[in-house]
Amino acid sequence: MLPSLVSVALLLPVFRAAQGAVTVQHHWAGGFQGEACIPISKDLNGWKAHLVFQEDVKSLDAFVATVTKVSNREFRLENKDYNAVEHVGDKLCFTFIGHGDGDISPAATISIEGMNSPSGSGQTGSPAHTTQSAPTPAPNTGGGTATKNYASALGKSILFYDAQRSGKLPANNPIKWRGDSGLNDCVVGGWYDAGDHVKFGLPMASSTTLLLWSLYSFKDGYVKAGQLNNMYDMIKWPLDYFLKAWDPHKKELVVQIGDGLADHHFWGRPEDMTMARPCTKVNQQKKGSDIAAETAAALALGSITFKRKGDRNYASRLLTAAESLYSFAKNNRGVFRDDAFFYSSSGDRDELCEASMWLYRATGNRQYLQDANSTWVETAWAWALGWDDKKVACQELLYEETHNADYRRDVEGYFSSWLPGGTSQIPYTPCGLAWRSLWGANRYAGNSAFLALIAAEAGIGTLRYRKWAVEQINFILGDNKHDGGCFSYQIGYGSKYPLRPHHRAASCPDRPKPCTEAQLNDPKPSPQLLVGALVGGPLQSGEYKDDRLNYTLNEVATDYNSGFQGALAGIVHLELTKNLPPTVNKCPCKS
Ligand SMILES: *[C@@H]1O[C@H](CO)[C@@H](O)[C@H](O)[C@H]1NC(C)=O
Ligand SMILES: *[C@@H]1O[C@H](CO)[C@@H](O)[C@H](O)[C@H]1NC(C)=O
């Protein structure tokens, strides 16, 4: 623990402005980090916000806006292109980092030019608004009360994926500490997998598929959270990469870029990598039907997504690629084996099933449905939903299309092993996280929570599954006892969260300062806030360490956030449709 860093957000005064609220969440010698939230009371197309501190502040960083210093205490923040439009009822919330002399924690106000206080009174002095760091309970919906700001967590998760981007970053890149990287890769673009810089095909495709599924099923949640366009923008990045990675003429798919072992020996920024980045392909000789099929699933679901959006050209390119890639996978069966055994899949039937189900939905061609049915493994209950195992996803999709009782029984079997009581086989932490594994327990809980919400929509276990899913997400966002309670395992949510994720880029100071192994071993908080990332999570005992060296508990990954984000979209959908169930968390955050 760094002695000068004081995590006292709960003790700090919250200064409430007429239009918004600002909290300082952490402060240390020379800097502080806070969050500002303004409820939008007028439709805006472009905005200028003013952040006014009660003490002198040297400079301010906020990645959602262009910052101009007006005086020693005032900063003007102007929207970026991607967040110019704000609608009545939205809440504009963002984190910022201030730099000053010494250890200060200044009170501040925020307001938007030309936006009067809500309800048209035209006066300052409208009701004060609570910030995200002390989440506002929403009105009763479906009998349940929201205790977390799920929409805010959803927006942050999207930013995590933006921080994982490899390649030439677009002009609207919201992560200012990231730059272009991997420009000599055999396929430029895509996501870095985790805290490292390998581009692994299987988790990249699995995460993309799960994220797209949440957009397919809970689009209203993304809209309500004001995140629809950010989501389209974020998810197009891996889809563009897959289009480039697949060569239908040579029948060759690039499935991995980078050497896991060499990569893991380098601690530094992706922008500074100099090691060889070998390009691994599968084809008719070197098999990889698991990765090919999962990539086809992502492309097929991507085509549905962008067709619905009205982007027909892009949708048809995605579909053409999905069909040829699926056909390649189906005719060249064999699981990909990486020499170093990172992400070795236990089989390819589940991926083939997912691909054929989404192709069926994209095309209406019944051959795909028959294909999916033929890959089904009777009464096989998945251990968890994740980058390797999509059996339960396949069973759920088959049930949705056919309403066949066998598929339903499989989905119920899965959840009977996950939910407490009955045939429960899964351990729980004392505060109630379904704890599947030492590696990324939060991830498996998030993925299962997402699937539970999907199954609930299809009429399976509706009330029980919804309640359980929301409780899992509540645990992750603060209903736990770590660090005195109210600890969010998602970085940047609330007032207490991991500050030392096992993530190379975030551990590095601003460029061009050097970044080496010294940053891995530095006990201080990471200089860059990896907003939105979900860390691995606690031990079964509930113990957790915010320790950069501990990659078991404190790594982040594209796979980790995928179901978690989907569940957040699902919960916002429940709030919107007034179906949020009553929940009972064992260790509720009372702040
Ligand atoms: C699925 O396969 C089984 C045989 O394994 C068959 O009896 C059933 O009709 C198939 N269902 C569909 C929808 O193709
Ligand atoms: C992470 O911390 C836990 C709890 O102290 C410990 O059991 C585990 O071995 C640590 N793992 C690593 C990689 O340091």
Coordinates of C-alpha atoms and ligand atoms in Angstrom, one line a residue:
M1 CA 0.0 0.0 0.0
L2 CA 1.3 3.4 -0.9
P3 CA 1.2 5.4 2.3
S4 CA 0.4 8.7 0.6
L5 CA -2.6 7.4 -1.3
V6 CA -5.7 7.8 0.8
S7 CA -8.8 6.1 -0.2
V8 CA -11.3 8.2 1.7
A9 CA -14.0 8.9 -0.8
L10 CA -16.7 8.0 1.6
L11 CA -15.5 10.6 4.1
L12 CA -15.2 13.3 1.6
P13 CA -17.8 16.0 1.3
V14 CA -19.8 15.8 -1.9
F15 CA -20.2 19.3 -3.3
R16 CA -23.4 19.5 -5.1
A17 CA -23.8 22.0 -7.8
A18 CA -27.0 23.3 -9.3
Q19 CA -26.7 21.0 -12.3
G20 CA -24.4 18.3 -11.3
A21 CA -22.3 16.7 -8.7
V22 CA -18.5 16.1 -8.4
T23 CA -16.7 13.8 -6.1
V24 CA -13.0 13.3 -5.6
Q25 CA -12.5 9.6 -5.1
H26 CA -8.8 9.3 -4.6
H27 CA -6.0 11.7 -3.9
W28 CA -2.2 11.5 -3.5
A29 CA 0.8 13.7 -3.6
G30 CA 0.4 15.8 -6.8
G31 CA -2.9 14.5 -8.0
F32 CA -6.4 13.4 -7.5
Q33 CA -9.0 11.5 -9.3
G34 CA -12.7 12.2 -9.3
E35 CA -16.0 11.8 -11.1
A36 CA -18.5 14.4 -12.3
C37 CA -22.1 13.7 -13.3
I38 CA -24.6 16.1 -14.8
P39 CA -28.2 15.1 -15.5
I40 CA -29.2 16.3 -19.0
S41 CA -32.3 18.5 -19.0
K42 CA -32.2 19.7 -22.6
D43 CA -31.3 17.8 -25.8
L44 CA -27.7 18.8 -26.8
N45 CA -25.8 18.4 -30.0
G46 CA -22.4 19.5 -28.7
W47 CA -21.7 20.7 -25.2
K48 CA -19.3 22.7 -23.1
A49 CA -19.1 21.9 -19.4
H50 CA -17.4 24.0 -16.8
L51 CA -15.6 22.3 -13.9
V52 CA -14.8 24.8 -11.1
F53 CA -12.6 23.8 -8.2
Q54 CA -12.3 25.6 -4.8
E55 CA -8.6 25.3 -4.8
D56 CA -5.9 25.9 -7.5
V57 CA -5.5 23.0 -9.9
K58 CA -2.6 23.0 -12.4
S59 CA -4.0 20.8 -15.1
L60 CA -6.8 18.4 -15.7
D61 CA -7.2 15.2 -17.8
A62 CA -10.6 13.9 -18.9
F63 CA -10.7 11.5 -21.8
V64 CA -14.3 12.1 -22.8
A65 CA -13.7 15.8 -23.5
T66 CA -11.2 18.3 -24.8
V67 CA -10.0 20.2 -21.8
T68 CA -9.1 24.0 -21.8
K69 CA -7.8 25.7 -18.7
V70 CA -9.8 28.9 -18.1
S71 CA -8.2 30.0 -14.9
N72 CA -6.3 28.4 -12.0
R73 CA -9.6 27.0 -10.7
E74 CA -11.7 26.6 -13.8
F75 CA -11.6 24.2 -16.7
R76 CA -13.8 24.1 -19.8
L77 CA -14.5 20.6 -21.2
E78 CA -15.8 20.3 -24.8
N79 CA -17.4 17.2 -26.1
K80 CA -15.6 14.8 -28.5
D81 CA -17.3 13.8 -31.7
Y82 CA -18.6 10.5 -30.4
N83 CA -20.4 12.0 -27.3
A84 CA -21.7 15.3 -28.8
V85 CA -25.3 14.1 -28.6
E86 CA -26.9 13.9 -25.2
H87 CA -30.7 13.5 -24.7
V88 CA -33.0 14.7 -21.9
G89 CA -33.0 12.1 -19.2
D90 CA -29.4 11.0 -19.9
K91 CA -26.7 11.6 -17.3
L92 CA -23.4 12.8 -18.5
C93 CA -20.8 11.2 -16.2
F94 CA -17.1 11.0 -16.5
T95 CA -13.9 10.5 -14.5
F96 CA -11.1 13.0 -14.5
I97 CA -7.6 13.3 -13.1
G98 CA -6.4 16.6 -11.6
H99 CA -2.8 17.6 -11.0
G100 CA -1.9 20.2 -8.4
D101 CA 0.6 21.1 -5.7
G102 CA 0.8 18.6 -2.9
D103 CA -2.0 16.3 -1.8
I104 CA -5.3 18.1 -2.3
S105 CA -8.9 17.0 -2.6
P106 CA -10.7 20.1 -3.8
A107 CA -14.4 20.5 -3.8
A108 CA -15.8 21.4 -7.2
T109 CA -18.9 22.2 -9.2
I110 CA -19.9 21.3 -12.7
S111 CA -22.4 22.9 -15.1
I112 CA -23.1 22.9 -18.8
E113 CA -23.3 26.1 -20.8
G114 CA -26.8 27.0 -21.9
M115 CA -28.5 24.2 -19.9
N116 CA -30.7 25.5 -17.2
S117 CA -31.7 23.5 -14.2
P118 CA -34.1 20.6 -14.8
S119 CA -37.9 21.1 -14.9
G120 CA -37.6 24.4 -16.6
S121 CA -37.4 26.5 -13.5
G122 CA -34.5 28.5 -15.0
Q123 CA -33.1 28.9 -11.6
T124 CA -30.0 27.5 -10.1
G125 CA -30.8 25.6 -7.0
S126 CA -32.5 22.6 -8.6
P127 CA -32.4 19.4 -6.5
A128 CA -29.0 18.1 -5.9
H129 CA -28.0 14.9 -7.6
T130 CA -26.1 12.0 -6.1
T131 CA -23.1 10.9 -8.0
Q132 CA -22.3 7.5 -9.4
S133 CA -19.8 6.9 -6.6
A134 CA -22.8 6.7 -4.2
P135 CA -25.1 5.0 -6.6
T136 CA -28.6 6.3 -6.7
P137 CA -31.3 3.8 -6.0
A138 CA -33.7 3.9 -8.9
P139 CA -37.5 3.9 -8.4
N140 CA -39.1 0.6 -7.7
T141 CA -39.4 -1.5 -10.8
G142 CA -40.8 -5.0 -10.9
G143 CA -40.7 -5.0 -7.2
G144 CA -36.9 -4.6 -7.0
T145 CA -34.8 -1.6 -6.2
A146 CA -31.7 -0.8 -8.1
T147 CA -28.8 -0.4 -5.7
K148 CA -26.2 0.2 -8.4
N149 CA -25.7 2.4 -11.4
Y150 CA -25.7 -0.4 -14.0
A151 CA -25.8 2.0 -16.9
S152 CA -22.7 3.7 -15.8
A153 CA -20.8 0.4 -15.3
L154 CA -21.9 -0.6 -18.8
G155 CA -20.4 2.5 -20.4
K156 CA -17.2 2.0 -18.5
S157 CA -16.9 -1.6 -19.7
I158 CA -17.0 -0.4 -23.3
L159 CA -14.1 1.9 -22.5
F160 CA -12.1 -1.1 -21.3
Y161 CA -12.4 -2.7 -24.8
D162 CA -11.3 0.6 -26.3
A163 CA -8.2 0.4 -24.2
Q164 CA -7.4 -3.1 -25.6
R165 CA -7.2 -1.9 -29.2
S166 CA -4.2 -2.8 -31.3
G167 CA -3.4 -1.2 -34.6
K168 CA -3.8 2.3 -35.9
L169 CA -6.2 4.0 -33.4
P170 CA -9.0 6.1 -34.8
A171 CA -9.4 9.9 -34.3
N172 CA -12.1 9.3 -31.8
N173 CA -10.0 7.0 -29.6
P174 CA -11.2 7.8 -26.1
I175 CA -8.2 6.4 -24.3
K176 CA -5.6 9.1 -24.5
W177 CA -2.8 7.1 -22.9
R178 CA -3.0 4.6 -25.8
G179 CA -1.4 5.1 -29.2
D180 CA -0.8 3.2 -32.4
S181 CA 0.8 -0.2 -32.0
G182 CA 1.3 -3.6 -33.7
L183 CA 1.4 -1.8 -37.1
N184 CA 3.7 -4.5 -38.5
D185 CA 1.5 -7.4 -37.5
C186 CA 0.4 -9.7 -40.3
V187 CA -3.1 -8.5 -39.6
V188 CA -3.3 -5.1 -38.1
G189 CA -6.0 -4.3 -35.5
G190 CA -8.0 -6.4 -33.1
W191 CA -7.7 -6.5 -29.3
Y192 CA -4.8 -7.4 -27.0
D193 CA -6.1 -10.2 -25.0
A194 CA -5.5 -9.2 -21.4
G195 CA -2.7 -7.5 -19.6
D196 CA -0.4 -8.9 -22.3
H197 CA -0.2 -8.1 -26.0
V198 CA -0.9 -11.3 -27.8
K199 CA -3.9 -11.3 -30.1
F200 CA -5.4 -14.8 -29.4
G201 CA -8.1 -15.7 -31.9
L202 CA -10.3 -17.9 -29.6
P203 CA -11.0 -15.5 -26.7
M204 CA -11.2 -12.5 -29.1
A205 CA -13.9 -14.2 -31.1
S206 CA -15.7 -15.6 -28.0
S207 CA -15.8 -12.2 -26.4
T208 CA -17.0 -10.6 -29.5
T209 CA -19.8 -13.2 -29.9
L210 CA -21.0 -12.8 -26.3
L211 CA -20.9 -9.0 -26.5
L212 CA -22.8 -9.0 -29.7
W213 CA -25.4 -11.3 -28.2
S214 CA -26.0 -8.8 -25.5
L215 CA -26.6 -6.1 -28.1
Y216 CA -28.9 -8.5 -30.0
S217 CA -31.0 -9.2 -26.9
F218 CA -30.7 -6.1 -24.8
K219 CA -30.3 -3.3 -27.3
D220 CA -32.8 -1.2 -25.3
G221 CA -30.3 -1.4 -22.4
Y222 CA -27.6 0.1 -24.5
V223 CA -29.9 2.8 -25.7
K224 CA -31.1 3.6 -22.2
A225 CA -27.5 3.8 -21.0
G226 CA -26.7 6.2 -23.8
Q227 CA -24.1 3.7 -25.1
L228 CA -25.5 2.4 -28.4
N229 CA -23.1 4.3 -30.6
N230 CA -20.2 3.6 -28.4
M231 CA -21.0 -0.1 -28.5
Y232 CA -21.2 -0.1 -32.3
D233 CA -17.9 1.6 -32.5
M234 CA -16.3 -0.7 -30.0
I235 CA -17.5 -3.9 -31.5
K236 CA -16.7 -3.1 -35.1
W237 CA -13.0 -3.2 -34.1
P238 CA -12.7 -6.9 -33.8
L239 CA -15.1 -7.6 -36.6
D240 CA -13.0 -5.5 -39.0
Y241 CA -10.0 -7.5 -37.8
F242 CA -11.7 -10.9 -38.4
L243 CA -12.6 -9.8 -42.0
K244 CA -8.9 -9.2 -42.6
A245 CA -7.8 -12.3 -40.8
W246 CA -9.9 -14.7 -43.1
D247 CA -8.8 -15.3 -46.6
P248 CA -11.6 -17.3 -48.3
H249 CA -9.5 -18.0 -51.5
K250 CA -6.5 -19.5 -49.7
K251 CA -8.8 -20.9 -47.0
E252 CA -6.6 -19.5 -44.3
L253 CA -7.5 -17.8 -41.1
V254 CA -5.0 -16.0 -38.9
V255 CA -5.7 -17.2 -35.4
Q256 CA -2.9 -15.7 -33.3
I257 CA -0.4 -12.9 -33.5
G258 CA 2.5 -12.8 -31.1
D259 CA 4.3 -15.5 -29.2
G260 CA 2.8 -16.0 -25.7
L261 CA 6.1 -16.9 -24.0
A262 CA 8.1 -14.1 -25.6
D263 CA 5.3 -11.7 -24.9
H264 CA 5.0 -12.6 -21.3
H265 CA 8.7 -11.9 -20.8
F266 CA 8.2 -8.3 -21.8
W267 CA 6.8 -5.7 -19.5
G268 CA 6.0 -2.4 -21.2
R269 CA 3.7 -0.6 -23.5
P270 CA 2.2 -2.2 -26.7
E271 CA 3.4 1.0 -28.4
D272 CA 7.0 0.1 -27.5
M273 CA 7.0 -3.6 -28.5
T274 CA 10.0 -4.7 -30.5
M275 CA 9.9 -8.5 -30.2
A276 CA 9.0 -10.7 -33.1
R277 CA 5.3 -11.1 -33.6
P278 CA 4.9 -14.4 -35.3
C279 CA 1.7 -14.9 -37.3
T280 CA -0.1 -18.2 -36.8
K281 CA -2.6 -19.4 -39.3
V282 CA -4.9 -22.4 -39.7
N283 CA -5.8 -23.9 -43.0
Q284 CA -6.7 -27.3 -44.5
Q285 CA -3.4 -28.8 -43.2
K286 CA -3.1 -27.1 -39.8
K287 CA -6.5 -27.4 -38.3
G288 CA -8.4 -25.0 -36.1
S289 CA -12.1 -25.6 -36.5
D290 CA -12.8 -24.3 -32.9
I291 CA -11.4 -20.9 -33.6
A292 CA -12.7 -20.8 -37.2
A293 CA -16.2 -21.6 -36.1
E294 CA -16.2 -19.1 -33.2
T295 CA -15.0 -16.4 -35.6
A296 CA -17.7 -17.4 -38.0
A297 CA -20.2 -17.0 -35.1
A298 CA -19.0 -13.5 -34.3
L299 CA -19.2 -12.5 -38.0
A300 CA -22.7 -14.0 -38.5
L301 CA -24.0 -12.2 -35.4
G302 CA -22.1 -9.1 -36.5
S303 CA -24.0 -9.2 -39.8
I304 CA -27.4 -9.4 -38.0
T305 CA -26.3 -6.5 -35.8
F306 CA -25.2 -4.2 -38.6
K307 CA -28.1 -5.1 -40.9
R308 CA -30.5 -4.0 -38.1
K309 CA -28.5 -0.8 -37.8
G310 CA -29.0 -0.2 -41.5
D311 CA -25.4 -0.7 -42.5
R312 CA -26.3 -3.2 -45.3
N313 CA -23.0 -3.3 -47.1
Y314 CA -21.0 -4.0 -44.1
A315 CA -23.6 -6.6 -42.9
S316 CA -23.4 -8.4 -46.2
R317 CA -19.5 -8.5 -46.1
L318 CA -19.7 -10.0 -42.6
L319 CA -22.3 -12.6 -43.7
T320 CA -20.3 -13.7 -46.8
A321 CA -17.2 -14.1 -44.7
A322 CA -19.2 -15.9 -41.9
E323 CA -20.6 -18.5 -44.4
S324 CA -17.4 -19.3 -46.1
L325 CA -15.5 -19.5 -42.8
Y326 CA -18.1 -21.8 -41.2
S327 CA -18.0 -24.1 -44.2
F328 CA -14.2 -24.2 -43.9
A329 CA -14.5 -25.1 -40.2
K330 CA -17.1 -27.7 -40.8
N331 CA -15.1 -29.4 -43.5
N332 CA -11.7 -29.2 -41.7
R333 CA -12.4 -30.4 -38.2
G334 CA -9.7 -30.4 -35.6
V335 CA -9.0 -28.3 -32.5
F336 CA -6.2 -25.8 -32.7
R337 CA -3.1 -26.6 -30.7
D338 CA -0.8 -23.8 -29.8
D339 CA 2.7 -25.0 -28.9
A340 CA 2.6 -23.2 -25.6
F341 CA -1.0 -24.3 -24.7
F342 CA -2.5 -20.9 -24.2
Y343 CA -6.3 -21.1 -24.7
S344 CA -6.4 -24.7 -25.9
S345 CA -10.0 -25.5 -26.5
S346 CA -11.5 -28.7 -25.2
G347 CA -13.5 -29.3 -28.4
D348 CA -15.1 -27.7 -31.4
R349 CA -18.7 -28.9 -31.3
D350 CA -19.9 -26.0 -29.1
E351 CA -18.2 -23.4 -31.4
L352 CA -19.7 -25.1 -34.5
C353 CA -23.1 -25.1 -32.9
E354 CA -22.9 -21.4 -32.0
A355 CA -21.8 -20.5 -35.6
S356 CA -24.5 -22.5 -37.2
M357 CA -27.2 -21.1 -34.9
W358 CA -26.2 -17.5 -35.6
L359 CA -26.0 -18.3 -39.3
Y360 CA -29.4 -19.8 -39.1
R361 CA -30.7 -16.5 -37.6
A362 CA -28.8 -14.5 -40.2
T363 CA -30.0 -16.4 -43.2
G364 CA -33.1 -18.5 -42.3
N365 CA -31.5 -21.5 -44.0
R366 CA -32.7 -24.5 -42.1
Q367 CA -29.6 -26.5 -42.9
Y368 CA -27.8 -24.4 -40.3
L369 CA -30.4 -25.4 -37.7
Q370 CA -29.9 -29.0 -38.5
D371 CA -26.2 -28.6 -38.3
A372 CA -26.5 -27.1 -34.8
N373 CA -28.8 -29.9 -33.7
S374 CA -26.3 -32.5 -34.8
T375 CA -23.5 -31.0 -32.7
W376 CA -25.6 -31.0 -29.6
V377 CA -24.4 -33.3 -26.9
E378 CA -27.2 -34.8 -24.9
T379 CA -27.5 -33.8 -21.3
A380 CA -23.9 -32.5 -21.2
W381 CA -23.9 -29.7 -18.7
A382 CA -21.2 -27.1 -19.1
W383 CA -18.8 -26.4 -16.3
A384 CA -19.0 -22.7 -17.1
L385 CA -19.6 -20.4 -20.0
G386 CA -16.4 -18.9 -21.2
W387 CA -13.8 -18.7 -24.0
D388 CA -13.6 -22.5 -24.1
D389 CA -17.0 -23.9 -23.4
K390 CA -20.2 -22.6 -25.1
K391 CA -22.3 -25.7 -24.7
V392 CA -24.9 -24.0 -22.6
A393 CA -25.0 -21.1 -25.0
C394 CA -25.7 -23.5 -27.8
Q395 CA -28.4 -25.3 -25.8
E396 CA -30.1 -22.0 -25.0
L397 CA -30.1 -20.9 -28.6
L398 CA -31.5 -24.3 -29.7
Y399 CA -34.2 -24.0 -27.1
E400 CA -35.1 -20.5 -28.3
E401 CA -35.6 -21.7 -31.8
T402 CA -37.3 -25.1 -31.2
H403 CA -38.8 -25.0 -27.7
N404 CA -37.7 -28.6 -27.4
A405 CA -37.9 -29.8 -23.8
D406 CA -34.5 -31.6 -24.1
Y407 CA -32.7 -28.3 -24.7
R408 CA -34.6 -26.6 -21.9
R409 CA -33.6 -29.4 -19.5
D410 CA -30.0 -28.8 -20.4
V411 CA -30.2 -25.1 -19.7
E412 CA -31.9 -25.8 -16.4
G413 CA -29.3 -28.5 -15.6
Y414 CA -26.6 -25.9 -16.0
F415 CA -28.2 -23.4 -13.7
S416 CA -29.1 -26.1 -11.1
S417 CA -25.4 -26.6 -10.7
W418 CA -24.8 -22.8 -10.5
L419 CA -27.6 -21.5 -8.3
P420 CA -27.6 -22.2 -4.6
G421 CA -29.7 -25.0 -3.2
G422 CA -30.8 -28.2 -5.0
T423 CA -28.0 -29.8 -6.9
S424 CA -25.6 -27.0 -6.3
Q425 CA -22.1 -28.1 -6.9
I426 CA -20.5 -24.7 -7.1
P427 CA -18.8 -23.1 -4.1
Y428 CA -19.9 -19.6 -3.0
T429 CA -17.7 -17.0 -1.3
P430 CA -19.0 -15.8 2.1
C431 CA -20.6 -12.7 0.5
G432 CA -22.3 -14.8 -2.2
L433 CA -20.2 -14.8 -5.4
A434 CA -20.7 -18.1 -7.3
W435 CA -17.0 -19.0 -7.3
R436 CA -16.1 -21.3 -10.2
S437 CA -12.4 -21.0 -10.3
L438 CA -9.3 -19.4 -8.8
W439 CA -8.7 -17.9 -12.2
G440 CA -11.1 -15.1 -12.9
A441 CA -14.0 -16.1 -10.6
N442 CA -15.8 -12.8 -11.4
R443 CA -15.6 -13.6 -15.1
Y444 CA -17.4 -17.0 -14.8
A445 CA -20.0 -15.4 -12.5
G446 CA -20.5 -12.5 -15.0
N447 CA -20.8 -14.9 -18.0
S448 CA -23.4 -17.1 -16.2
A449 CA -25.3 -14.0 -15.0
F450 CA -25.6 -12.9 -18.6
L451 CA -26.8 -16.3 -19.7
A452 CA -29.3 -16.5 -16.8
L453 CA -30.8 -13.2 -18.0
I454 CA -31.0 -14.6 -21.6
A455 CA -32.7 -17.8 -20.4
A456 CA -35.0 -15.7 -18.2
E457 CA -36.2 -13.8 -21.4
A458 CA -36.9 -17.2 -23.0
G459 CA -39.1 -18.1 -20.1
I460 CA -36.7 -20.4 -18.3
G461 CA -36.5 -19.9 -14.5
T462 CA -37.4 -16.3 -15.1
L463 CA -37.7 -14.8 -11.6
R464 CA -35.1 -17.0 -9.9
Y465 CA -32.5 -16.5 -12.7
R466 CA -33.0 -12.8 -12.8
K467 CA -32.7 -12.4 -9.1
W468 CA -29.6 -14.5 -9.0
A469 CA -28.0 -12.7 -11.9
V470 CA -28.6 -9.3 -10.4
E471 CA -27.2 -10.5 -7.1
Q472 CA -24.0 -11.7 -8.8
I473 CA -23.5 -8.3 -10.5
N474 CA -24.3 -6.5 -7.2
F475 CA -21.6 -8.5 -5.5
I476 CA -19.1 -7.5 -8.2
L477 CA -20.0 -3.8 -8.0
G478 CA -19.8 -3.5 -4.3
D479 CA -22.0 -5.9 -2.2
N480 CA -18.9 -7.5 -0.6
K481 CA -16.7 -7.0 2.4
H482 CA -13.4 -6.4 0.8
D483 CA -11.6 -3.3 2.1
G484 CA -14.4 -2.5 4.5
G485 CA -17.1 -3.2 1.9
C486 CA -18.5 -1.5 -1.1
F487 CA -15.5 -2.5 -3.2
S488 CA -16.1 -2.7 -6.9
Y489 CA -14.1 -5.3 -8.9
Q490 CA -14.8 -3.1 -11.9
I491 CA -12.1 -0.4 -12.2
G492 CA -13.5 3.1 -12.0
Y493 CA -16.9 2.2 -10.7
G494 CA -17.9 3.7 -7.3
S495 CA -15.3 4.9 -4.9
K496 CA -13.2 1.9 -4.2
Y497 CA -11.8 -0.4 -6.9
P498 CA -8.5 -2.1 -8.0
L499 CA -5.7 0.4 -8.7
R500 CA -3.0 -2.1 -9.6
P501 CA -4.4 -4.4 -12.3
H502 CA -2.0 -6.8 -14.0
H503 CA -2.0 -4.8 -17.2
R504 CA 1.2 -3.6 -18.8
A505 CA -0.1 -0.5 -20.6
A506 CA -2.0 0.9 -17.6
S507 CA 1.1 0.4 -15.4
C508 CA 3.2 2.7 -17.6
P509 CA 3.6 6.4 -17.0
D510 CA 2.8 8.8 -19.8
R511 CA 4.9 8.4 -22.9
P512 CA 7.8 9.0 -23.5
K513 CA 8.9 8.1 -20.0
P514 CA 10.3 4.6 -19.9
C515 CA 8.2 1.6 -18.9
T516 CA 9.9 -1.6 -17.8
E517 CA 9.7 -4.4 -15.4
A518 CA 10.2 -1.8 -12.6
Q519 CA 6.5 -0.8 -13.2
L520 CA 5.4 -4.4 -12.7
N521 CA 7.1 -4.4 -9.3
D522 CA 6.1 -0.9 -8.3
P523 CA 3.6 -1.1 -5.4
K524 CA 2.1 2.2 -6.4
P525 CA -1.3 2.5 -8.2
S526 CA -1.0 2.3 -11.9
P527 CA -0.6 5.7 -13.4
Q528 CA -3.3 5.1 -16.0
L529 CA -6.8 4.3 -14.9
L530 CA -8.0 1.2 -16.8
V531 CA -11.6 2.3 -16.6
G532 CA -14.2 -0.4 -16.9
A533 CA -12.0 -3.4 -16.6
L534 CA -13.2 -6.3 -14.4
V535 CA -10.4 -8.0 -12.5
G536 CA -10.2 -11.7 -11.9
G537 CA -11.7 -11.6 -8.4
P538 CA -11.4 -13.1 -4.9
L539 CA -10.4 -16.4 -3.6
Q540 CA -13.1 -18.7 -2.4
S541 CA -12.6 -17.3 1.1
G542 CA -13.4 -13.9 -0.2
E543 CA -9.9 -12.7 0.2
Y544 CA -8.6 -10.5 -2.6
K545 CA -5.4 -8.5 -3.2
D546 CA -5.0 -5.4 -5.3
D547 CA -1.5 -6.5 -6.4
R548 CA -0.2 -6.0 -9.9
L549 CA 2.1 -9.1 -9.5
N550 CA -0.9 -11.3 -8.7
Y551 CA -2.2 -12.1 -12.1
T552 CA -4.5 -14.8 -10.8
L553 CA -6.6 -12.4 -8.8
N554 CA -5.8 -9.1 -10.6
E555 CA -5.5 -9.7 -14.3
V556 CA -8.1 -8.3 -16.7
A557 CA -9.1 -9.8 -20.1
T558 CA -11.5 -9.3 -23.0
D559 CA -13.1 -12.6 -21.9
Y560 CA -13.6 -11.3 -18.3
N561 CA -15.6 -8.3 -19.3
S562 CA -17.8 -9.9 -21.9
G563 CA -20.6 -11.6 -20.0
F564 CA -20.3 -9.1 -17.2
Q565 CA -21.1 -6.3 -19.7
G566 CA -23.9 -8.3 -21.3
A567 CA -25.4 -8.8 -17.8
L568 CA -25.2 -5.1 -17.2
A569 CA -27.1 -4.4 -20.5
G570 CA -29.6 -7.1 -19.4
I571 CA -30.2 -5.4 -16.0
V572 CA -30.6 -2.0 -17.6
H573 CA -33.2 -3.7 -19.8
L574 CA -35.0 -5.0 -16.7
E575 CA -35.0 -1.6 -15.1
L576 CA -36.4 -0.1 -18.3
T577 CA -39.1 -2.7 -18.6
K578 CA -39.9 -2.5 -14.9
N579 CA -38.9 -6.1 -14.4
L580 CA -36.0 -5.7 -12.0
P581 CA -36.5 -8.4 -9.3
P582 CA -36.1 -7.9 -5.6
T583 CA -32.6 -9.0 -4.5
V584 CA -31.1 -9.9 -1.3
N585 CA -27.3 -9.6 -1.2
K586 CA -25.5 -11.0 1.8
C587 CA -23.1 -8.1 2.2
P588 CA -25.0 -5.1 0.9
C589 CA -23.0 -1.9 0.3
K590 CA -24.7 0.6 2.7
S591 CA -23.0 3.8 1.6
Ligands
LIG1 C1 -32.3 -33.0 -33.8 O1 -31.7 -34.3 -33.9 C2 -32.5 -35.4 -33.4 C3 -31.7 -36.7 -33.6 O2 -30.4 -36.5 -33.0 C4 -33.8 -35.4 -34.2 O3 -34.6 -36.5 -33.7 C5 -34.5 -34.1 -34.2 O4 -35.6 -34.1 -35.0 C6 -33.6 -33.0 -34.6 N1 -34.2 -31.7 -34.5 C7 -34.1 -30.7 -35.4 C8 -34.8 -29.5 -35.1 O5 -33.4 -30.9 -36.4
LIG2 C1 -2.4 -14.4 -5.4 O1 -2.8 -14.2 -4.1 C2 -3.3 -15.4 -3.5 C3 -3.8 -15.0 -2.1 O2 -2.8 -14.5 -1.3 C4 -2.3 -16.5 -3.5 O3 -3.0 -17.7 -3.0 C5 -1.8 -16.7 -4.9 O4 -0.8 -17.7 -4.9 C6 -1.3 -15.5 -5.5 N1 -1.0 -15.7 -6.9 C7 0.1 -15.2 -7.5 C8 0.3 -15.5 -8.9 O5 0.8 -14.3 -6.9

